[in-house]
XYZ file of C-alpha atoms in Angstrom:
589
model
C 28.644 -55.049 -55.769
C 27.737 -58.534 -55.502
C 28.240 -60.349 -52.458
C 31.386 -62.438 -51.950
C 31.936 -65.909 -50.736
C 34.381 -66.601 -47.954
C 37.597 -67.907 -48.592
C 39.088 -71.144 -46.983
C 42.822 -70.841 -46.347
C 43.370 -74.537 -46.675
C 41.638 -74.757 -50.040
C 43.837 -71.760 -51.233
C 47.064 -73.338 -50.083
C 46.469 -76.823 -51.557
C 45.445 -75.115 -54.767
C 48.791 -72.871 -54.960
C 50.931 -75.748 -53.818
C 49.475 -78.157 -56.501
C 49.799 -75.662 -59.201
C 45.859 -75.283 -59.996
C 46.320 -71.599 -59.324
C 49.057 -69.262 -58.103
C 49.959 -66.800 -55.254
C 49.267 -63.946 -57.948
C 46.421 -65.142 -59.053
C 44.905 -65.161 -55.518
C 46.503 -61.576 -54.808
C 44.815 -60.501 -57.782
C 41.678 -61.610 -56.938
C 42.038 -60.428 -53.460
C 42.758 -56.577 -54.778
C 39.544 -56.642 -56.743
C 37.636 -57.956 -53.412
C 39.298 -55.056 -51.531
C 38.462 -52.545 -54.032
C 34.730 -53.674 -54.330
C 34.518 -53.672 -50.338
C 36.040 -50.120 -50.116
C 32.766 -48.845 -51.342
C 31.126 -50.613 -48.406
C 33.506 -50.295 -45.554
C 37.117 -48.818 -46.244
C 37.378 -48.123 -42.419
C 37.920 -51.682 -41.544
C 41.367 -50.776 -42.645
C 43.989 -48.687 -41.124
C 46.677 -49.221 -43.608
C 47.163 -51.747 -46.495
C 49.837 -53.338 -48.983
C 50.125 -51.285 -52.039
C 48.978 -53.678 -54.793
C 52.655 -53.873 -56.223
C 54.189 -54.873 -53.161
C 51.263 -57.473 -52.629
C 52.111 -58.804 -56.170
C 55.795 -58.864 -55.244
C 54.801 -61.131 -52.132
C 52.863 -63.369 -54.053
C 55.548 -64.059 -56.865
C 58.179 -64.541 -54.105
C 55.872 -67.341 -52.901
C 55.115 -68.780 -56.325
C 58.938 -68.798 -56.670
C 59.387 -70.688 -53.349
C 56.575 -73.304 -54.192
C 58.486 -74.183 -57.425
C 61.773 -74.444 -55.625
C 60.246 -77.010 -53.361
C 59.574 -75.253 -50.022
C 56.709 -76.766 -47.875
C 54.381 -73.862 -47.239
C 51.476 -74.715 -45.248
C 49.653 -71.077 -46.227
C 51.169 -70.906 -49.623
C 49.304 -67.954 -51.131
C 46.677 -67.484 -48.316
C 45.879 -63.654 -47.696
C 45.543 -62.628 -43.971
C 45.152 -59.484 -42.296
C 46.592 -58.438 -38.857
C 45.266 -56.428 -36.273
C 46.905 -53.041 -35.932
C 48.319 -53.438 -32.634
C 50.557 -56.303 -33.883
C 53.884 -55.041 -35.593
C 54.326 -55.957 -39.300
C 57.502 -54.545 -40.710
C 57.121 -52.155 -43.526
C 53.789 -50.968 -41.755
C 53.346 -48.556 -38.690
C 51.998 -49.614 -35.903
C 48.972 -47.362 -34.718
C 46.740 -49.320 -31.935
C 44.194 -46.718 -33.546
C 46.210 -43.755 -31.928
C 47.922 -41.666 -34.402
C 49.993 -39.842 -31.799
C 51.289 -43.364 -30.447
C 52.282 -44.630 -34.209
C 55.460 -46.218 -34.485
C 57.326 -48.271 -37.612
C 58.654 -51.363 -36.174
C 61.884 -52.857 -37.504
C 61.009 -56.386 -37.432
C 57.434 -58.065 -37.598
C 55.856 -59.708 -34.476
C 56.855 -63.507 -34.061
C 53.568 -64.667 -35.238
C 53.651 -62.463 -38.401
C 57.118 -63.598 -38.991
C 56.025 -67.537 -39.015
C 52.672 -66.994 -41.030
C 54.913 -65.174 -43.848
C 57.438 -67.853 -43.538
C 54.439 -70.640 -44.109
C 53.582 -68.793 -47.517
C 50.751 -66.345 -46.381
C 50.460 -62.895 -47.991
C 50.070 -60.006 -45.595
C 46.979 -57.810 -46.654
C 47.431 -54.970 -44.453
C 46.434 -53.644 -40.964
C 43.056 -53.396 -39.660
C 41.224 -51.108 -37.260
C 40.453 -51.709 -33.701
C 39.143 -50.145 -30.537
C 41.964 -47.860 -29.292
C 44.898 -49.685 -27.578
C 42.503 -52.801 -27.830
C 40.228 -51.193 -25.225
C 36.838 -51.957 -25.897
C 34.396 -54.827 -27.046
C 32.613 -52.810 -29.686
C 34.785 -51.450 -32.534
C 33.172 -47.865 -31.928
C 36.489 -46.299 -30.383
C 38.758 -45.431 -33.201
C 39.836 -42.293 -34.998
C 39.880 -44.376 -38.287
C 36.232 -44.781 -38.384
C 33.808 -47.409 -37.094
C 33.950 -50.736 -38.658
C 30.213 -52.088 -38.864
C 28.827 -55.596 -38.187
C 29.479 -57.199 -41.974
C 25.301 -58.333 -42.018
C 23.903 -55.503 -40.568
C 25.699 -52.064 -40.971
C 23.753 -50.330 -38.248
C 25.089 -52.737 -35.709
C 28.454 -52.844 -34.128
C 30.977 -55.606 -35.427
C 32.392 -56.277 -32.036
C 35.810 -55.165 -30.834
C 38.287 -54.458 -30.160
C 39.402 -56.763 -33.088
C 36.835 -55.057 -35.066
C 38.410 -54.824 -38.852
C 39.752 -57.983 -38.507
C 36.500 -59.814 -38.071
C 34.684 -57.844 -40.933
C 37.684 -58.639 -43.249
C 37.239 -62.343 -43.000
C 33.330 -62.331 -42.686
C 33.315 -60.162 -46.084
C 35.590 -62.704 -47.993
C 38.535 -60.260 -48.338
C 40.787 -62.710 -46.547
C 40.956 -66.159 -45.299
C 42.077 -65.427 -41.784
C 42.805 -62.611 -39.714
C 44.916 -62.071 -36.567
C 43.215 -60.298 -33.727
C 44.060 -59.956 -29.881
C 41.940 -61.178 -26.789
C 42.394 -59.974 -23.389
C 38.740 -59.572 -22.174
C 36.903 -61.078 -25.241
C 38.038 -59.019 -28.184
C 38.824 -62.041 -30.303
C 35.502 -63.862 -29.434
C 32.693 -61.090 -29.467
C 33.501 -60.011 -32.936
C 33.412 -63.580 -34.074
C 30.056 -63.996 -32.652
C 28.658 -60.869 -34.321
C 29.765 -61.894 -37.866
C 29.098 -65.517 -37.732
C 32.828 -66.314 -37.308
C 35.066 -68.946 -35.432
C 37.024 -67.092 -32.688
C 39.948 -69.378 -31.669
C 41.607 -67.897 -28.321
C 44.478 -69.973 -27.561
C 45.778 -70.672 -24.311
C 47.922 -67.695 -22.595
C 51.552 -68.337 -24.039
C 50.560 -70.536 -26.656
C 51.067 -68.167 -29.429
C 54.054 -65.590 -28.999
C 53.207 -62.157 -28.030
C 56.358 -60.590 -28.819
C 55.735 -57.369 -31.087
C 52.402 -56.945 -29.781
C 51.395 -53.573 -27.979
C 50.304 -54.647 -24.856
C 46.666 -54.033 -23.266
C 47.255 -56.043 -20.195
C 50.648 -57.909 -20.786
C 49.938 -60.605 -18.435
C 46.568 -61.359 -19.962
C 47.102 -61.031 -23.319
C 46.335 -63.541 -26.198
C 46.848 -63.331 -30.262
C 43.931 -64.753 -31.926
C 42.440 -65.804 -34.951
C 39.298 -65.084 -37.041
C 38.377 -67.982 -39.338
C 35.496 -69.435 -41.183
C 35.996 -72.815 -39.852
C 37.819 -74.878 -37.396
C 40.138 -76.523 -39.838
C 41.551 -73.400 -40.634
C 41.879 -72.463 -37.139
C 43.767 -75.690 -36.856
C 45.924 -74.653 -39.727
C 46.993 -71.578 -38.258
C 47.622 -72.949 -34.912
C 50.279 -75.509 -36.614
C 52.027 -72.446 -37.539
C 51.986 -70.558 -34.545
C 51.837 -72.675 -31.582
C 55.897 -72.703 -31.018
C 57.742 -71.798 -27.818
C 59.456 -68.287 -28.268
C 62.434 -67.505 -26.266
C 61.827 -63.965 -27.094
C 58.625 -63.726 -25.249
C 58.843 -64.059 -21.358
C 55.221 -65.066 -21.467
C 55.593 -67.615 -23.820
C 55.441 -71.430 -22.867
C 55.598 -75.023 -24.579
C 52.185 -76.270 -25.514
C 51.133 -79.593 -24.394
C 47.766 -80.546 -25.680
C 45.567 -81.920 -23.035
C 42.400 -83.974 -23.536
C 39.082 -82.893 -22.407
C 37.209 -85.246 -19.857
C 33.609 -84.641 -20.906
C 31.459 -85.711 -18.011
C 29.432 -82.961 -18.450
C 29.224 -79.772 -20.103
C 28.836 -76.623 -17.598
C 26.563 -73.660 -18.347
C 25.360 -70.957 -16.442
C 22.429 -71.350 -13.945
C 19.106 -70.055 -15.775
C 18.516 -67.276 -12.917
C 22.259 -65.709 -13.686
C 21.793 -65.885 -17.211
C 21.382 -62.122 -18.465
C 20.125 -61.180 -21.998
C 19.689 -57.492 -21.491
C 16.084 -57.651 -23.073
C 17.245 -59.839 -25.738
C 14.717 -62.806 -26.227
C 16.107 -63.700 -29.294
C 19.488 -64.482 -27.913
C 18.097 -66.246 -24.958
C 16.142 -68.638 -27.795
C 19.071 -69.284 -29.721
C 21.187 -70.268 -26.860
C 18.574 -72.681 -25.334
C 18.577 -74.284 -28.743
C 22.234 -74.419 -29.115
C 22.211 -76.246 -25.432
C 19.368 -78.812 -27.092
C 22.274 -79.728 -29.356
C 25.089 -79.622 -26.990
C 23.187 -81.939 -24.804
C 23.331 -84.660 -27.251
C 26.844 -84.667 -26.857
C 26.977 -84.482 -22.857
C 24.939 -84.024 -20.010
C 24.323 -80.500 -19.212
C 25.216 -79.237 -15.800
C 24.358 -75.689 -14.429
C 27.200 -74.132 -12.380
C 27.093 -71.286 -10.017
C 28.545 -68.139 -12.249
C 29.168 -65.984 -9.228
C 33.228 -66.973 -8.733
C 33.706 -66.334 -12.492
C 31.673 -63.064 -12.345
C 34.133 -61.889 -9.623
C 36.938 -62.757 -11.343
C 35.929 -60.838 -14.199
C 35.552 -57.633 -12.009
C 39.098 -57.594 -11.185
C 39.577 -56.753 -14.801
C 37.887 -53.538 -15.128
C 36.482 -52.921 -11.686
C 39.561 -53.864 -9.975
C 43.546 -53.405 -9.870
C 44.233 -54.738 -13.509
C 42.994 -51.497 -14.671
C 46.659 -50.391 -13.512
C 48.167 -53.035 -16.164
C 46.225 -51.397 -18.994
C 47.525 -47.744 -17.632
C 50.922 -48.809 -17.431
C 50.885 -50.048 -21.166
C 50.292 -46.136 -22.126
C 51.388 -44.324 -19.301
C 53.722 -42.172 -21.077
C 51.139 -40.998 -23.592
C 48.308 -40.795 -20.561
C 50.693 -38.483 -18.744
C 52.156 -36.464 -21.703
C 49.276 -36.061 -23.931
C 46.252 -37.426 -22.800
C 44.024 -35.622 -25.431
C 45.605 -37.890 -27.944
C 43.453 -40.849 -26.270
C 40.005 -41.676 -27.238
C 37.582 -40.071 -24.326
C 36.216 -43.308 -23.604
C 39.588 -45.341 -23.710
C 40.885 -42.567 -21.392
C 37.958 -42.656 -18.887
C 38.521 -46.591 -18.616
C 42.355 -46.479 -17.912
C 42.976 -43.012 -16.263
C 41.660 -44.374 -12.723
C 44.607 -47.165 -12.827
C 46.829 -44.281 -11.679
C 45.180 -44.229 -8.502
C 45.754 -47.883 -7.980
C 47.855 -48.802 -4.813
C 50.468 -51.899 -4.975
C 48.631 -52.888 -1.911
C 45.135 -53.114 -4.044
C 47.298 -54.979 -6.745
C 48.689 -57.714 -4.466
C 45.250 -57.920 -2.757
C 43.700 -58.596 -6.143
C 46.507 -61.101 -6.914
C 45.671 -63.085 -3.447
C 41.882 -63.071 -4.461
C 42.439 -64.088 -8.082
C 44.364 -67.074 -6.660
C 41.623 -67.995 -4.688
C 39.174 -67.813 -7.764
C 41.548 -69.857 -9.792
C 41.497 -72.634 -7.218
C 37.619 -72.743 -7.556
C 37.596 -72.647 -11.410
C 40.156 -75.409 -11.303
C 37.975 -77.641 -8.947
C 35.151 -76.915 -11.402
C 37.138 -78.612 -14.142
C 36.760 -81.776 -12.057
C 32.852 -81.639 -12.430
C 32.450 -80.590 -16.063
C 34.888 -81.117 -18.707
C 34.267 -77.644 -20.448
C 31.974 -74.679 -20.454
C 29.300 -73.652 -23.103
C 28.383 -69.932 -22.635
C 26.625 -67.229 -24.576
C 29.416 -65.167 -26.242
C 27.409 -62.213 -25.693
C 24.022 -61.556 -24.336
C 22.869 -59.024 -26.752
C 24.256 -56.785 -29.581
C 23.864 -53.241 -29.976
C 23.294 -50.749 -32.619
C 26.181 -48.167 -33.437
C 24.076 -45.491 -32.203
C 23.199 -46.795 -29.029
C 26.761 -47.421 -28.463
C 27.819 -43.704 -28.875
C 25.072 -42.764 -26.685
C 26.274 -45.362 -23.499
C 29.726 -46.490 -24.454
C 30.976 -47.901 -21.094
C 27.944 -49.192 -19.963
C 26.659 -51.468 -22.964
C 30.141 -52.385 -23.638
C 30.537 -53.681 -19.943
C 27.276 -55.679 -21.217
C 29.197 -57.282 -23.896
C 31.578 -58.784 -21.583
C 29.207 -60.491 -19.093
C 30.414 -63.775 -20.548
C 34.033 -63.320 -21.525
C 35.960 -61.168 -19.157
C 36.875 -63.928 -16.692
C 38.764 -66.281 -19.453
C 42.108 -64.962 -19.572
C 42.213 -63.858 -15.767
C 41.580 -67.712 -14.688
C 44.001 -69.002 -17.775
C 41.359 -70.598 -19.728
C 41.531 -71.597 -23.659
C 38.273 -71.038 -25.522
C 36.630 -71.084 -29.116
C 33.988 -68.913 -30.155
C 31.322 -70.558 -32.619
C 28.227 -69.622 -34.266
C 24.876 -70.424 -32.931
C 22.398 -69.008 -35.048
C 21.234 -65.737 -36.701
C 19.221 -62.966 -35.349
C 16.464 -61.637 -37.324
C 18.348 -58.322 -38.141
C 21.483 -60.605 -39.561
C 23.778 -60.214 -36.729
C 25.140 -63.518 -35.403
C 24.631 -64.994 -32.342
C 27.366 -67.371 -30.816
C 28.321 -69.506 -28.059
C 31.917 -70.061 -26.689
C 33.531 -73.433 -25.655
C 35.726 -73.000 -22.636
C 38.429 -75.016 -21.262
C 41.394 -75.687 -18.931
C 44.781 -74.181 -20.218
C 46.294 -76.364 -23.117
C 42.780 -77.970 -23.862
C 43.081 -75.848 -27.384
C 43.007 -78.688 -29.702
C 40.390 -80.666 -27.750
C 38.035 -77.687 -27.642
C 38.315 -77.365 -31.392
C 37.200 -81.205 -31.782
C 34.482 -80.328 -29.352
C 33.549 -77.452 -31.555
C 33.431 -80.040 -34.565
C 30.987 -82.390 -32.612
C 28.857 -79.355 -31.923
C 28.528 -78.447 -35.611
C 27.976 -82.273 -36.411
C 24.961 -82.009 -34.080
C 23.655 -78.632 -35.241
C 21.408 -77.828 -38.265
C 22.728 -74.101 -38.182
C 20.986 -71.877 -41.180
C 23.111 -70.586 -43.941
C 24.610 -67.299 -43.779
C 22.409 -64.307 -44.263
C 23.540 -62.007 -47.128
C 26.100 -59.529 -46.433
C 24.798 -56.134 -45.855
C 26.383 -54.014 -48.733
C 24.175 -50.920 -48.795
C 22.963 -50.426 -45.175
C 19.606 -52.289 -44.282
C 16.708 -50.367 -43.641
C 15.696 -51.052 -39.661
C 12.688 -52.865 -39.562
C 10.256 -54.328 -37.021
C 8.457 -57.584 -37.032
C 4.597 -57.166 -35.434
C 2.135 -59.585 -34.402
C -1.511 -58.652 -35.087
C -4.572 -60.758 -33.490
C -7.938 -58.865 -34.501
C -8.916 -55.801 -36.574
C -5.638 -55.263 -38.265
C -5.657 -58.941 -39.678
C -5.855 -59.273 -43.428
C -9.296 -58.226 -44.774
C -10.409 -56.829 -41.584
C -11.341 -53.217 -40.646
C -8.153 -51.754 -39.673
C -5.901 -53.547 -42.098
C -5.477 -50.595 -43.950
C -3.500 -48.896 -41.270
C -0.690 -51.743 -42.068
C -0.858 -51.392 -45.723
C -0.921 -47.510 -45.925
C 2.772 -47.976 -44.127
C 3.830 -50.436 -46.753
C 3.952 -53.305 -44.341
C 5.072 -56.543 -45.618
C 3.314 -59.829 -44.741
C 5.728 -62.044 -43.312
C 3.346 -65.058 -42.562
C 0.585 -66.696 -40.393
C 1.656 -68.018 -37.241
C 0.585 -69.286 -33.902
C 1.543 -67.936 -30.559
C 3.200 -69.970 -27.736
C 0.445 -71.968 -25.880
C 0.671 -69.348 -22.955
C -1.885 -66.625 -24.396
C -5.876 -66.305 -23.801
C -7.779 -64.099 -26.233
C -10.904 -61.914 -25.067
C -13.321 -59.974 -27.067
C -13.789 -56.469 -25.511
C -17.116 -55.145 -24.764
C -18.246 -52.193 -26.405
C -15.273 -51.763 -28.710
C -15.843 -50.333 -32.347
C -14.929 -51.742 -34.601
C -14.700 -55.151 -32.552
C -11.426 -55.806 -31.319
C -9.908 -58.606 -29.322
C -7.304 -58.296 -26.063
C -4.568 -60.937 -25.934
C -3.464 -61.458 -22.781
C -0.405 -63.689 -21.308
C -1.667 -66.564 -19.111
C 0.364 -69.449 -18.566
C -2.732 -71.622 -18.741
C -3.771 -70.453 -22.066
C -3.555 -71.835 -25.576
C -1.912 -70.917 -28.864
C -3.735 -68.213 -30.988
C -3.613 -67.513 -34.595
C -1.563 -64.268 -35.598
C -0.156 -62.698 -38.723
C 2.900 -61.127 -38.583
C 4.065 -58.079 -40.621
C 7.235 -56.131 -40.842
C 7.292 -52.476 -40.706
C 10.086 -49.741 -41.026
C 11.234 -48.443 -37.550
C 9.594 -44.800 -38.585
C 6.455 -46.597 -39.745
C 6.154 -48.895 -36.912
C 6.466 -45.736 -34.479
C 3.857 -43.799 -35.974
C 1.707 -47.236 -35.992
C 2.134 -47.555 -32.179
C 0.838 -43.834 -31.635
C -2.570 -44.802 -33.142
C -2.801 -47.797 -30.916
C -5.837 -46.722 -28.447
C -5.742 -47.713 -24.792
C -6.688 -50.393 -23.177
C -4.455 -51.962 -26.074
C -0.906 -51.585 -26.113
C 2.176 -52.642 -28.019
C 4.084 -55.314 -26.154
C 6.435 -58.441 -26.844
C 4.734 -61.429 -28.270
C 6.148 -65.138 -28.083
C 5.496 -67.532 -31.091
C 5.074 -71.238 -30.727
C 8.779 -71.520 -32.344
C 10.180 -69.574 -29.236
C 10.816 -66.234 -31.126
C 9.501 -63.233 -30.074
C 8.047 -60.318 -32.008
C 6.141 -57.097 -31.053
C 2.399 -57.454 -30.830
C -0.836 -56.511 -29.281
C -1.228 -56.824 -25.559
C -3.803 -55.393 -23.251
C -4.425 -53.413 -20.157
C -6.363 -55.122 -17.274
C -9.047 -52.655 -17.807
C -9.499 -54.503 -21.439
C -11.145 -57.560 -19.339
C -13.981 -55.734 -17.909
C -17.123 -57.340 -19.492
C -15.063 -58.924 -22.135
C -15.848 -62.498 -23.465
C -13.120 -65.270 -23.342
C -12.705 -66.574 -26.737
C -9.353 -68.493 -26.385
C -10.977 -71.782 -27.308
C -11.891 -70.621 -30.789
C -8.206 -70.329 -31.346
C -8.152 -67.060 -33.169
C -10.290 -63.751 -33.925
C -11.308 -65.027 -37.535
C -12.976 -67.846 -36.010
C -14.846 -65.549 -33.618
C -15.846 -63.067 -36.245
C -17.275 -66.108 -38.313
C -19.151 -67.301 -35.356
C -20.891 -63.791 -34.342
C -21.634 -63.231 -38.585
C-alpha cells in the first residue's frame, strides 16, 4: 500500500457542508483506507462499524446537511478509545471478561454524532487504561506508526495510530497519567488534554475517577479547537463536570525543569531536540528553570501512593472474582491498592493539597510550563522485558498534571533518527485550555519543524549510525569492514568542538584515537549506517585500546563512534590541529 496523508476535520466538514463532497464519499474513502492499513496493523482496532452501517451513518448526515442542519463535524470520521461507551459496540477496556454492551453512548460521543461526525469504531488500549506504552492488551500491540519496532505509547494506543495513519481525522483518548499525551508525542500528533471537568466523562470506564479526562488526538490545533467547541459543555449527568471559563495565560516567563533535574534515560537525541524546542520558545518569552521536586512528589502519589487504591476500586469486582482475566502487568499495578488504608488515603489528600498550593504559587512566576512529553522512547521488545520500570520512565514528565488540576497540550517537537516523534507539552493552570492552544500556535510559528517522516508500512530494519575517524574511512585500509557489511554512507561531518585526535604509536595499520576533551576541536568524521546485526559483528572486531562509544556531532546529534581507552595515549602524537585523519596521512606520506 502507499502512504496515506492525514485527514483534516475542518477541511472535510467544510467540503461536506458546501456540497463539494458528501459524507458517503468520505465514508467510502475511509473504508478503503481501513482495508489498506489492515495489512499493516489491524490490531489498532478492537471493534469497527460494519461497512453498511458506516454508509448508513453517512447517508443520514448527508440528509441532515440537505435539510439545513448546522453540523460543525459533517462527515468527519473519528475513532473512540474502547473504554468510552458507544451504543452498538461492546465496551471492553481491553479485557474480554469485563466487556458489556452499553445502552447509550458516552456524552462526548453523543455530542460528536449530533455534530455530524462518523464513528468508525473502537480502538485498542492498555487494559483498563493502565499504562503509557500500548503493549498491555489481549487484542494485540498497536505499534508506532512511523517505526513498527517501537511502542505507540499508551494507554490510548490505537487512537493515536488511527489518526497518525490517516484513517480518521481525530480520535478520542483518555488521560489519567499521560495517556493522551505520550502517544501524541511518539506519533507526531497534537494531544489535547482539557482541564478536568471541561469535557464530560459520563460513559467512561474509570481508571481514577477523580482524575480522568477524555482527550483528543488531532493533526493540528485547529481541529483540537473544533472538537472542543463541540464537547466543552456542562453535563449535569456527570458529577465531575464543571462550567468551563476560559482563562488567559500571563506569560512573564515559561517554566522548564532545572537542567540537573532533566532525565533522558540515555537518550541524547531527546535532550538535543528539547534544547532546540526551548530555543524556539525563548523567542516568545523568557525561559525560567523551576524546581521539579514538588511536581515529582505529587506524581509519586499516583502509582506509589494512595491513588493506586482508586484504580483498584474501578475494577475491584473483577479483581476479586476473576483476577486471572486481568493482564499480569496491570494486575501487578492495581493489586496493592487493596492494602491501602483510609488513613493513607486521607494523608495523601492532605499532602496533595500542600503540593497543589505550591503549584498554584508557581503560576505567579511563570505563565505556563514547557516540559518534554517523555524523556525517551522504547522498542516493543524492551517494554516486554521490563514492563513496569520502563513504563514508569515514560511518565516522568506527565504523571503530576491531573493530580494538580492542570490543562495540557502535547505538540510535536521533532523526529528521532528512527522516525519516532519527540514532543513537548505545554501545561497551564485549570481553564487555560484555549490559551494553551494559542501558545501552541505561537510555538509552531516560531519553529521550523521538519516534514513528517514516512509511515512505516512494512517494518523498518533496525539500523545504527556509526562515525569512523581513521582507518575505516573511504579508501583507507579497513574500509572493507564496512563495505562487507553493506554499510550505507550517510555523509561527511564534523564532531562537536570537544574532541582531540591522536595518532597511536606502533599501530598497524596506522590508527587514530579520538578522545573527548572540552578544550579540543572539531574533527572530521564519516558516518555510515549499518543493520543492528552487522553493527554487532563490527563491534566484536574492534581491537583494544579502541572501543565503540557515543560521539557528538557539531549539530548536537549523537551517533555511535570510535573512542579510546587511556592506554591509547601512551606514546601517541596529538594531531588535533590537523582537523582529521586524512590530513595526517597526507602529511606523513
